[in-house]
Amino acid sequence: MEFVQFYPLGFLSPPSLKGMLGGLLYYSRLYNSEGERFMKRYDPERLELSTRDRVTRAIIQEVKEGVAH
């Protein structure tokens, strides 16, 4: 495999689900520490259902800007 792909999402709580993605991808929403649903700025049409690379870039950009998740 030349390129490794991963999902940039997972649970932190409860501990029994830590790290798992589960089937909640279609029902999940991403918020930053300010309560903003930040995917509206990166892909306003698809939001959290955007492609993995766009969601990953959005999360990285939020972290670089110092907005905790």
N, CA, C and O atoms as a DFTB+ gen file, in Angstrom:
276 C
 N C O
     1  1       0.832      -1.180       0.000
     2  2       0.000       0.000       0.000
     3  2       0.877       1.243       0.000
     4  3       1.738       1.412       0.863
     5  1       0.649       2.093      -0.960
     6  2       1.467       3.299      -1.041
     7  2       0.977       4.392      -0.103
     8  3       1.778       5.090       0.519
     9  1      -0.332       4.540      -0.003
    10  2      -0.900       5.582       0.841
    11  2      -1.832       4.955       1.871
    12  3      -2.619       4.062       1.556
    13  1      -1.731       5.431       3.087
    14  2      -2.585       4.934       4.160
    15  2      -3.724       5.925       4.354
    16  3      -3.494       7.132       4.424
    17  1      -4.942       5.425       4.441
    18  2      -6.091       6.280       4.702
    19  2      -6.665       5.936       6.066
    20  3      -6.592       4.791       6.512
    21  1      -7.230       6.925       6.715
    22  2      -7.843       6.712       8.015
    23  2      -9.006       7.676       8.168
    24  3      -9.113       8.660       7.436
    25  1      -9.866       7.386       9.115
    26  2     -10.934       8.310       9.459
    27  2     -10.435       9.190      10.590
    28  3      -9.908       8.677      11.577
    29  1     -10.588      10.508      10.472
    30  2     -10.064      11.417      11.491
    31  2     -10.998      11.587      12.680
    32  3     -10.862      12.544      13.442
    33  1     -11.934      10.680      12.846
    34  2     -12.944      10.820      13.886
    35  2     -12.953       9.613      14.801
    36  3     -12.620       8.502      14.391
    37  1     -13.335       9.842      16.033
    38  2     -13.474       8.754      16.987
    39  2     -14.061       9.279      18.284
    40  3     -14.093      10.488      18.513
    41  1     -14.522       8.381      19.124
    42  2     -15.105       8.765      20.405
    43  2     -14.019       8.965      21.454
    44  3     -13.017       8.250      21.466
    45  1     -14.224       9.936      22.330
    46  2     -13.389      10.092      23.515
    47  2     -14.116       9.578      24.748
    48  3     -13.491       9.160      25.723
    49  1     -15.423       9.613      24.696
    50  2     -16.228       9.222      25.836
    51  2     -17.489       8.538      25.321
    52  3     -18.038       8.961      24.303
    53  1     -17.948       7.524      25.977
    54  2     -17.465       6.868      27.181
    55  2     -16.214       6.048      26.898
    56  3     -15.948       5.699      25.747
    57  1     -15.451       5.741      27.929
    58  2     -14.202       4.996      27.748
    59  2     -14.362       3.680      26.987
    60  3     -13.437       3.249      26.300
    61  1     -15.510       3.048      27.101
    62  2     -15.705       1.768      26.410
    63  2     -15.732       1.927      24.888
    64  3     -15.516       0.951      24.170
    65  1     -15.992       3.126      24.387
    66  2     -16.026       3.383      22.943
    67  2     -14.827       4.189      22.453
    68  3     -14.758       4.543      21.276
    69  1     -13.894       4.476      23.336
    70  2     -12.766       5.341      22.988
    71  2     -12.049       4.842      21.733
    72  3     -11.630       3.687      21.656
    73  1     -11.919       5.736      20.756
    74  2     -11.205       5.431      19.530
    75  2     -12.040       4.806      18.432
    76  3     -11.584       4.712      17.292
    77  1     -13.241       4.381      18.744
    78  2     -14.081       3.718      17.747
    79  2     -14.894       4.745      16.973
    80  3     -15.293       5.774      17.520
    81  1     -15.134       4.465      15.714
    82  2     -15.956       5.349      14.894
    83  2     -17.419       4.944      14.960
    84  3     -18.301       5.801      15.026
    85  1     -17.674       3.674      14.943
    86  2     -19.043       3.188      15.020
    87  2     -19.854       3.585      13.807
    88  3     -19.299       4.016      12.797
    89  1     -21.149       3.444      13.899
    90  2     -22.029       3.767      12.790
    91  2     -22.620       5.158      12.888
    92  3     -23.621       5.453      12.236
    93  1     -22.016       6.013      13.693
    94  2     -22.592       7.331      13.918
    95  2     -22.107       8.401      12.950
    96  3     -22.436       9.575      13.121
    97  1     -21.343       8.027      11.953
    98  2     -20.795       9.013      11.026
    99  2     -21.893       9.883      10.425
   100  3     -21.717      11.094      10.291
   101  1     -23.005       9.290      10.069
   102  2     -24.076      10.043       9.420
   103  2     -24.887      10.890      10.392
   104  3     -25.659      11.748       9.964
   105  1     -24.725      10.666      11.676
   106  2     -25.497      11.397      12.668
   107  2     -24.632      12.321      13.515
   108  3     -25.143      13.002      14.404
   109  1     -23.337      12.352      13.253
   110  2     -22.411      13.128      14.071
   111  2     -22.276      14.552      13.561
   112  3     -22.464      14.832      12.377
   113  1     -21.949      15.433      14.478
   114  2     -21.653      16.826      14.142
   115  2     -20.364      17.206      14.839
   116  3     -20.112      16.794      15.972
   117  1     -19.547      17.997      14.153
   118  2     -18.273      18.435      14.712
   119  2     -18.398      19.869      15.210
   120  3     -18.819      20.762      14.475
   121  1     -18.025      20.074      16.472
   122  2     -18.049      21.397      17.084
   123  2     -16.668      21.701      17.648
   124  3     -15.953      20.792      18.069
   125  1     -16.294      22.973      17.657
   126  2     -15.065      23.366      18.336
   127  2     -15.410      23.810      19.756
   128  3     -16.569      23.748      20.166
   129  1     -14.414      24.251      20.493
   130  2     -14.627      24.607      21.898
   131  2     -15.505      25.843      22.057
   132  3     -15.998      26.119      23.150
   133  1     -15.700      26.584      20.977
   134  2     -16.563      27.765      21.023
   135  2     -18.012      27.421      20.673
   136  3     -18.863      28.307      20.586
   137  1     -18.286      26.125      20.473
   138  2     -19.631      25.684      20.151
   139  2     -20.018      25.897      18.698
   140  3     -21.188      25.769      18.337
   141  1     -19.035      26.223      17.861
   142  2     -19.284      26.458      16.443
   143  2     -19.219      25.149      15.668
   144  3     -18.293      24.359      15.850
   145  1     -20.173      24.929      14.830
   146  2     -20.152      23.766      13.936
   147  2     -19.265      24.154      12.746
   148  3     -19.753      24.642      11.726
   149  1     -17.968      23.930      12.894
   150  2     -16.980      24.517      11.995
   151  2     -16.983      23.977      10.574
   152  3     -16.438      24.632       9.685
   153  1     -17.565      22.827      10.323
   154  2     -17.594      22.314       8.950
   155  2     -18.430      23.198       8.029
   156  3     -18.319      23.089       6.808
   157  1     -19.257      24.065       8.586
   158  2     -20.017      25.013       7.770
   159  2     -19.087      25.934       6.984
   160  3     -19.446      26.417       5.910
   161  1     -17.897      26.175       7.520
   162  2     -16.933      27.052       6.840
   163  2     -16.122      26.321       5.784
   164  3     -15.611      26.957       4.862
   165  1     -15.988      25.016       5.888
   166  2     -15.117      24.258       4.993
   167  2     -15.873      23.532       3.876
   168  3     -15.354      23.388       2.770
   169  1     -17.071      23.084       4.156
   170  2     -17.900      22.419       3.142
   171  2     -19.364      22.610       3.551
   172  3     -19.979      21.705       4.114
   173  1     -19.919      23.801       3.262
   174  2     -21.259      24.134       3.751
   175  2     -22.384      23.252       3.216
   176  3     -23.454      23.189       3.822
   177  1     -22.165      22.584       2.115
   178  2     -23.226      21.728       1.570
   179  2     -23.236      20.339       2.200
   180  3     -24.295      19.813       2.543
   181  1     -22.054      19.751       2.350
   182  2     -21.991      18.371       2.860
   183  2     -21.675      18.292       4.344
   184  3     -21.908      17.265       4.981
   185  1     -21.145      19.377       4.892
   186  2     -20.792      19.434       6.317
   187  2     -19.940      18.230       6.724
   188  3     -18.924      17.954       6.087
   189  1     -20.340      17.512       7.777
   190  2     -19.553      16.380       8.273
   191  2     -19.547      15.179       7.335
   192  3     -18.756      14.254       7.523
   193  1     -20.410      15.180       6.336
   194  2     -20.428      14.094       5.360
   195  2     -19.500      14.377       4.188
   196  3     -19.553      13.693       3.166
   197  1     -18.663      15.371       4.335
   198  2     -17.676      15.694       3.311
   199  2     -16.676      14.547       3.184
   200  3     -16.728      13.583       3.947
   201  1     -15.783      14.655       2.232
   202  2     -14.775      13.612       2.048
   203  2     -13.815      13.582       3.230
   204  3     -13.657      14.572       3.945
   205  1     -13.180      12.438       3.422
   206  2     -12.238      12.287       4.540
   207  2     -11.141      13.333       4.503
   208  3     -10.779      13.893       5.538
   209  1     -10.603      13.605       3.306
   210  2      -9.502      14.561       3.241
   211  2      -9.962      15.964       3.620
   212  3      -9.209      16.692       4.266
   213  1     -11.158      16.362       3.245
   214  2     -11.656      17.695       3.616
   215  2     -11.928      17.797       5.112
   216  3     -11.597      18.806       5.736
   217  1     -12.525      16.763       5.688
   218  2     -12.783      16.778       7.130
   219  2     -11.459      16.826       7.887
   220  3     -11.322      17.569       8.858
   221  1     -10.489      16.035       7.444
   222  2      -9.178      16.022       8.092
   223  2      -8.517      17.386       8.007
   224  3      -8.001      17.887       9.006
   225  1      -8.526      17.994       6.830
   226  2      -7.921      19.327       6.669
   227  2      -8.621      20.360       7.537
   228  3      -7.969      21.233       8.110
   229  1      -9.943      20.270       7.639
   230  2     -10.690      21.210       8.471
   231  2     -10.297      21.065       9.939
   232  3     -10.093      22.065      10.628
   233  1     -10.191      19.835      10.415
   234  2      -9.793      19.603      11.806
   235  2      -8.383      20.129      12.044
   236  3      -8.132      20.796      13.047
   237  1      -7.464      19.835      11.133
   238  2      -6.083      20.312      11.276
   239  2      -6.044      21.832      11.293
   240  3      -5.335      22.422      12.108
   241  1      -6.793      22.471      10.410
   242  2      -6.818      23.930      10.368
   243  2      -7.360      24.509      11.670
   244  3      -6.828      25.498      12.175
   245  1      -8.398      23.912      12.209
   246  2      -8.955      24.374      13.481
   247  2      -7.928      24.245      14.606
   248  3      -7.796      25.140      15.440
   249  1      -7.211      23.137      14.623
   250  2      -6.185      22.935      15.652
   251  2      -5.067      23.960      15.485
   252  3      -4.600      24.527      16.472
   253  1      -4.631      24.205      14.246
   254  2      -3.577      25.197      13.995
   255  2      -4.000      26.592      14.439
   256  3      -3.176      27.374      14.913
   257  1      -5.284      26.900      14.287
   258  2      -5.796      28.204      14.698
   259  2      -5.974      28.289      16.209
   260  3      -6.307      29.346      16.745
   261  1      -5.752      27.177      16.886
   262  2      -5.829      27.173      18.340
   263  2      -7.227      27.005      18.893
   264  3      -7.482      27.344      20.048
   265  1      -8.132      26.488      18.087
   266  2      -9.495      26.250      18.548
   267  2      -9.599      24.786      18.929
   268  3      -9.620      23.911      18.064
   269  1      -9.663      24.525      20.217
   270  2      -9.694      23.139      20.702
   271  2     -11.011      22.471      20.351
   272  3     -12.023      23.141      20.145
   273  1     -10.990      21.132      20.283
   274  2     -12.192      20.353      19.975
   275  2     -12.498      19.423      21.116
   276  3     -13.474      18.675      21.058
